[in-house]
Coordinates of C-alpha atoms in Angstrom, one line a residue:
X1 CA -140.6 -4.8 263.8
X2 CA -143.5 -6.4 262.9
X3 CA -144.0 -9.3 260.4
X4 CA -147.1 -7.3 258.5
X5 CA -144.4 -4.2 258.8
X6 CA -141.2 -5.9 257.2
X7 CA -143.4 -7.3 254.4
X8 CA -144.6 -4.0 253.2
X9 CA -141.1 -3.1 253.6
X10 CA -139.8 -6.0 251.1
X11 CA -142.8 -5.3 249.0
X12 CA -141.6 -1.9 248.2
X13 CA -138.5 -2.6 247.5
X14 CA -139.5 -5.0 245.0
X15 CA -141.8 -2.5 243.2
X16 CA -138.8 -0.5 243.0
X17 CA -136.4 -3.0 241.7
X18 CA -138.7 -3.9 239.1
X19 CA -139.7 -0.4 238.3
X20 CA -135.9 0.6 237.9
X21 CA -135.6 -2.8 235.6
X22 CA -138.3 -1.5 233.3
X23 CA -136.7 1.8 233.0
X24 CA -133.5 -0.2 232.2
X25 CA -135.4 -2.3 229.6
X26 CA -137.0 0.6 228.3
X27 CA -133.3 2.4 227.7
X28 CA -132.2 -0.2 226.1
X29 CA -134.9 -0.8 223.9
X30 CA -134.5 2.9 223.3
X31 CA -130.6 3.5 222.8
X32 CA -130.4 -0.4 221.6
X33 CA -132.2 0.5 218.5
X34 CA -133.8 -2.9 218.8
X35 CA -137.7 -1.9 218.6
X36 CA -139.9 -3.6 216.4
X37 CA -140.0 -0.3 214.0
X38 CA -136.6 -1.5 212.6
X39 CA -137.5 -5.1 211.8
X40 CA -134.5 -7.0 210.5
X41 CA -131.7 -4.2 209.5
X42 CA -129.4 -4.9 206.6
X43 CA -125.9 -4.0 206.9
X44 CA -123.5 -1.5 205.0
X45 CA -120.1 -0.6 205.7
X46 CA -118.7 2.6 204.8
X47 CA -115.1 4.1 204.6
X48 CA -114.3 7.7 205.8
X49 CA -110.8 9.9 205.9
X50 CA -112.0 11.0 209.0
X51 CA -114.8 9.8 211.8
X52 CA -113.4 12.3 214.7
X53 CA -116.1 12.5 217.3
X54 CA -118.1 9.4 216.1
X55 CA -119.2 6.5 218.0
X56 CA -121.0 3.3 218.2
X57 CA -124.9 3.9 218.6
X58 CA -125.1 6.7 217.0
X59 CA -127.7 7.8 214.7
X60 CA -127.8 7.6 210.5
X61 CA -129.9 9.8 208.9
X62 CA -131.8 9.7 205.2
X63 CA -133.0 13.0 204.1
X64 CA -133.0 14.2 208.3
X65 CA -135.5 11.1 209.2
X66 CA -133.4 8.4 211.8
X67 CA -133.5 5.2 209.6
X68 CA -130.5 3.1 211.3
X69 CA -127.4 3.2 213.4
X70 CA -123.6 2.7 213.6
X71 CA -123.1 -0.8 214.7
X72 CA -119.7 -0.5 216.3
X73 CA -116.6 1.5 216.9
X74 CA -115.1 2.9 213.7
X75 CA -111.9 0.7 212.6
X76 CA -109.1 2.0 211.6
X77 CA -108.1 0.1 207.9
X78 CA -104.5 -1.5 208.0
X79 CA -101.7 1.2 206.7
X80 CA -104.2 3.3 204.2
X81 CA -105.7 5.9 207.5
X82 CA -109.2 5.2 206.5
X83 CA -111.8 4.5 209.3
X84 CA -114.9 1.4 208.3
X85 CA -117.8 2.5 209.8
X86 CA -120.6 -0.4 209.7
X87 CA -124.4 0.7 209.6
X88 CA -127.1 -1.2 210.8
X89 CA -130.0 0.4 208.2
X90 CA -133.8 -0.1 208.5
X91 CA -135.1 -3.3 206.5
X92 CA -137.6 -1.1 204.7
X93 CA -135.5 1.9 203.6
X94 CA -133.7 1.4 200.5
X95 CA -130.9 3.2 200.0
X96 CA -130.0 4.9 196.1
X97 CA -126.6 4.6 195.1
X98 CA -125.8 7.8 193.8
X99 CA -126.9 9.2 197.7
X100 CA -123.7 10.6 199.3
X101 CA -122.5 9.5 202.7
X102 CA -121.0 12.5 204.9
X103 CA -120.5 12.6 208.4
X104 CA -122.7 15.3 210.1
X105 CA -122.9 17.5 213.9
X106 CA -126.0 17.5 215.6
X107 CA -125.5 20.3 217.7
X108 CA -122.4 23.2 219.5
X109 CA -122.1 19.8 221.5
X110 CA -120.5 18.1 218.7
X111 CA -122.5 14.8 218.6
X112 CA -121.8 12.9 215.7
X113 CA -124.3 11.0 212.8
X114 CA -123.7 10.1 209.4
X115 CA -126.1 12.4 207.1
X116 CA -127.2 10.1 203.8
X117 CA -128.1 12.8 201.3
X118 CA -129.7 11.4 197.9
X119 CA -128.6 12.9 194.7
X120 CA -130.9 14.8 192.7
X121 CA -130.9 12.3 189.9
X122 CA -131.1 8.9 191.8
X123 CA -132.7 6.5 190.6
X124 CA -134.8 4.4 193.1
X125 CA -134.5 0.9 191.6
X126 CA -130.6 1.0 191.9
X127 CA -130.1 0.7 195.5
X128 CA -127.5 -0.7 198.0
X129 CA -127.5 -4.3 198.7
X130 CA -126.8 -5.6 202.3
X131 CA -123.2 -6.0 202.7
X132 CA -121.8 -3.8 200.2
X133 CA -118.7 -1.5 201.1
X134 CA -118.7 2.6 200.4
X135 CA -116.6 5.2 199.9
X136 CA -117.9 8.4 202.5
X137 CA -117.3 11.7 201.1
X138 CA -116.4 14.6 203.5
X139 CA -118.5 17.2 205.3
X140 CA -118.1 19.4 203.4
X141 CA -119.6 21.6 207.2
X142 CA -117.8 24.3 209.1
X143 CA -115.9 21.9 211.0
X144 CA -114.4 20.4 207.5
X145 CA -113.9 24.0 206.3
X146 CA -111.5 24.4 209.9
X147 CA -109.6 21.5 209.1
X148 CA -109.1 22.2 205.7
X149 CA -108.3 25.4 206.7
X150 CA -105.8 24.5 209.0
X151 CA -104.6 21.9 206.1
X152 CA -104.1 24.7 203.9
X153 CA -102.1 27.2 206.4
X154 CA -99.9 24.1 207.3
X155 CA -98.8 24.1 203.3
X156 CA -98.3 27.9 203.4
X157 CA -96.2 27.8 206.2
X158 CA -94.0 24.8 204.5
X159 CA -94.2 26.9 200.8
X160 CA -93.0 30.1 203.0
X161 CA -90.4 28.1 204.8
X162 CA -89.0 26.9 201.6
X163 CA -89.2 30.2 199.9
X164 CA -87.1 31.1 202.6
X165 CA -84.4 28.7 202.7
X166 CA -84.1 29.5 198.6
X167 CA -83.3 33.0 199.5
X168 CA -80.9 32.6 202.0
X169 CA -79.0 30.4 199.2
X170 CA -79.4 32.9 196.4
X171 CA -77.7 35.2 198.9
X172 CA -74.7 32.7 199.9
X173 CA -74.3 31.6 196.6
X174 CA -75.4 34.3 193.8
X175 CA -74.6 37.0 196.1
X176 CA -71.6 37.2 197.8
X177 CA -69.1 39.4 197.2
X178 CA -67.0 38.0 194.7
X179 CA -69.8 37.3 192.5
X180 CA -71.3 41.0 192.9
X181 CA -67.9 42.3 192.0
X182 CA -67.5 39.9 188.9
X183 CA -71.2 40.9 188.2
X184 CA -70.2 44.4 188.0
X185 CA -66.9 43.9 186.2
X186 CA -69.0 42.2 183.3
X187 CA -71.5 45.2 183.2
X188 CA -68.6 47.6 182.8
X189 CA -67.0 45.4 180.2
X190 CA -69.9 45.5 178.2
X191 CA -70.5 49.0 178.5
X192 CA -67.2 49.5 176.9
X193 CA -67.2 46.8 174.3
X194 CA -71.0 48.7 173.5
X195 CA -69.0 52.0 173.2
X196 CA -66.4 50.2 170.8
X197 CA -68.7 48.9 168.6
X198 CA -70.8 52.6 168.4
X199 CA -67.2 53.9 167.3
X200 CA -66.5 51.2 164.8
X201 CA -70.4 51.7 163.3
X202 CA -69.6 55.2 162.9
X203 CA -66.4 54.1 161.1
X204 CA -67.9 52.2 158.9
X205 CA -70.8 54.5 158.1
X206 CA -67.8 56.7 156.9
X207 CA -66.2 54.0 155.0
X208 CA -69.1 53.0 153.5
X209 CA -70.2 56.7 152.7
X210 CA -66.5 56.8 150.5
X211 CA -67.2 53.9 149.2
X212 CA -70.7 55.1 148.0
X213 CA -68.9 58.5 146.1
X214 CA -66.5 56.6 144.8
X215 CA -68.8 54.5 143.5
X216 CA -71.0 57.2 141.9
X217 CA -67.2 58.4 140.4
X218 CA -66.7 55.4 138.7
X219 CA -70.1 55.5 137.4
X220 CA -69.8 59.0 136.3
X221 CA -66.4 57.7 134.5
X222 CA -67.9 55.1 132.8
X223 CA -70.5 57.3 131.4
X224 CA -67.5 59.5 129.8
X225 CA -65.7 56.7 128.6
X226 CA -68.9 55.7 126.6
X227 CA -69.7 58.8 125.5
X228 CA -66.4 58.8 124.3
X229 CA -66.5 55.6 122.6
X230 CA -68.9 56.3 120.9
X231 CA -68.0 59.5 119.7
X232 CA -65.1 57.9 118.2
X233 CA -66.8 55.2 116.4
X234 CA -68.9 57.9 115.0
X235 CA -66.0 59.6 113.9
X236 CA -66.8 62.6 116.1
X237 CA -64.1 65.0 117.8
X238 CA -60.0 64.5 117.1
X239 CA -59.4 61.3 117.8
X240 CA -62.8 60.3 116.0
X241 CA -60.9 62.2 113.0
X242 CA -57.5 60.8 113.3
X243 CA -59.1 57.1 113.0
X244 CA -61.9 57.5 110.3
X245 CA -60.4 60.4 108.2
X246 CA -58.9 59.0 105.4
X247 CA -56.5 62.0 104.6
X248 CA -55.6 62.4 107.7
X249 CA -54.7 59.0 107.9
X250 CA -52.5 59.0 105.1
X251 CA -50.7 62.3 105.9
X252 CA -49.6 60.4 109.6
X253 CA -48.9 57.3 107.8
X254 CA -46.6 59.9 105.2
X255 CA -45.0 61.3 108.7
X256 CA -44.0 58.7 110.2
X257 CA -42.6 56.6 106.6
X258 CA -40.4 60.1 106.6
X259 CA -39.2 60.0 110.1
X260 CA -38.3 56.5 109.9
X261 CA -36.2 57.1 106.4
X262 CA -34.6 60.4 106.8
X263 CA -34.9 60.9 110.6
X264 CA -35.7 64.1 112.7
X265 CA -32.7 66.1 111.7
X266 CA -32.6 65.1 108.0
X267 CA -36.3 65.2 107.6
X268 CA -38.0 65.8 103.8
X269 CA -41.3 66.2 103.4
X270 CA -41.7 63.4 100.8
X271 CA -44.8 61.4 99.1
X272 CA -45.8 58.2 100.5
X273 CA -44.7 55.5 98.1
X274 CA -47.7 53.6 96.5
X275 CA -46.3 50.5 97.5
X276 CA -46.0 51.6 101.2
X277 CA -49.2 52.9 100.5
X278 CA -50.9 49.4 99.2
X279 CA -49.0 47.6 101.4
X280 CA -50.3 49.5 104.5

């Protein structure tokens, strides 16, 4: 080989080697999100339940425009199970605080971002400052609605499992046998003590319906005996007569004078004495 040869050989080969470093400088400026566009980034870190899927490098996103990155591999946060994801975010774009943090898919592929979606009553003079920590909030996407789904079926499967177990012990326990047959025993004791006491009711509606006439008897009674009373103290009928008839008074108190001085078979029909007389 000639010299002239081998040198457009070596030649070549460099303009290769340097065109494949320029295409490696190029991806890196790229993917290495260290292009002049970002400046100086700030950094935030923010805390997730769940990063699944996400990894260093990849994009963050304010209102769908790319304005940072993740800086490094979610870490996992001592014994709490909360991932700290740290963002590298462009030096010009301030972020509001009320914005939410949510971790997004780009595409069926399931690349990962974080989504920053501002609220609709931010206020753009209260941002975050460089350094600051966050609390993420979830997806809230069809890939959050499958995990919560799967959450939820999970709990219904443990609620279900534990409805079971309760009835297989009300069976064992409540009932057995024994307790069925005491169960029934008790129904058919109070089915007779009910029958008892419907007898005793009619018993005493009975009772009570005697005592009720006898009642209206003794009223009735009393209501003669007054009449009577008063028939007397008006000097009405025989008795009346007998106590305010003064003749009649004094022939009885005549009768008996004679019957107790000549007796029944000796009996006179004599005059009253006037001092028996005065002196009754």
């Amino acid at each position: 080989m000639s010299k002239e040869r081998k040198g457009r050989t070596e030649t070549l080969v460099g303009l290769f080697l340097l065109l494949g470093f320029g295409v490696l400088g190029a991806l890196v400026i790229t993917f290495g999100r260290v292009n002049t566009a970002f400046g100086k980034p700030y950094e935030l870190t923010v805390i997730f339940q769940n990063v699944s899927g996400l990894s260093s490098g990849a994009d963050v996103l304010l209102a769908g425009a790319k304005v940072g990155f993740i800086a490094n591999t979610p870490q996992l946060l001592g014994d709490s199970y909360r991932v700290a994801v740290k963002l590298k975010v462009q030096e010009s774009v301030k972020i509001p605080r009320k914005s939410r943090f949510v971790v997004g898919s780009a595409n069926l592929l399931g690349d990962k971002y974080i989504d920053v979606l501002p609220a609709a009553d931010m206020d753009v003079s209260d941002v975050w400052q460089t350094g600051e920590i966050i609390e993420g909030s979830r997806s809230g996407g069809f890939e959050e609605l499958a995990t919560r789904g799967g959450e939820v079926m999970d709990e219904l499967a443990l609620s279900l499992k534990q409805i079971q177990n309760l009835t297989t012990s009300i069976n064992e326990r409540l009932l057995n046998e024994t307790n069925v047959q005491n169960l029934s025993e008790t129904f058919a004791n109070l089915k007779e003590t009910s029958a008892s006491f419907k007898k005793a009711s009619l018993s005493l509606d009975t009772v009570l319906g005697k005592v009720g006439d006898a009642t209206d008897r003794a009223g009735k009674a009393a209501d003669s005996l007054q009449k009577i009373s008063k028939s007397v103290s008006d000097g009405k009928g025989s008795l009346g007569v007998l106590l305010h008839d003064k003749e009649t008074g004094e022939n009885l108190k005549s009768l008996i004078y004679n019957m107790k001085k000549s007796g029944i078979l000796f009996y006179k029909d004599k005059p009253l004495p006037e001092s028996e007389s005065r002196s009754r």
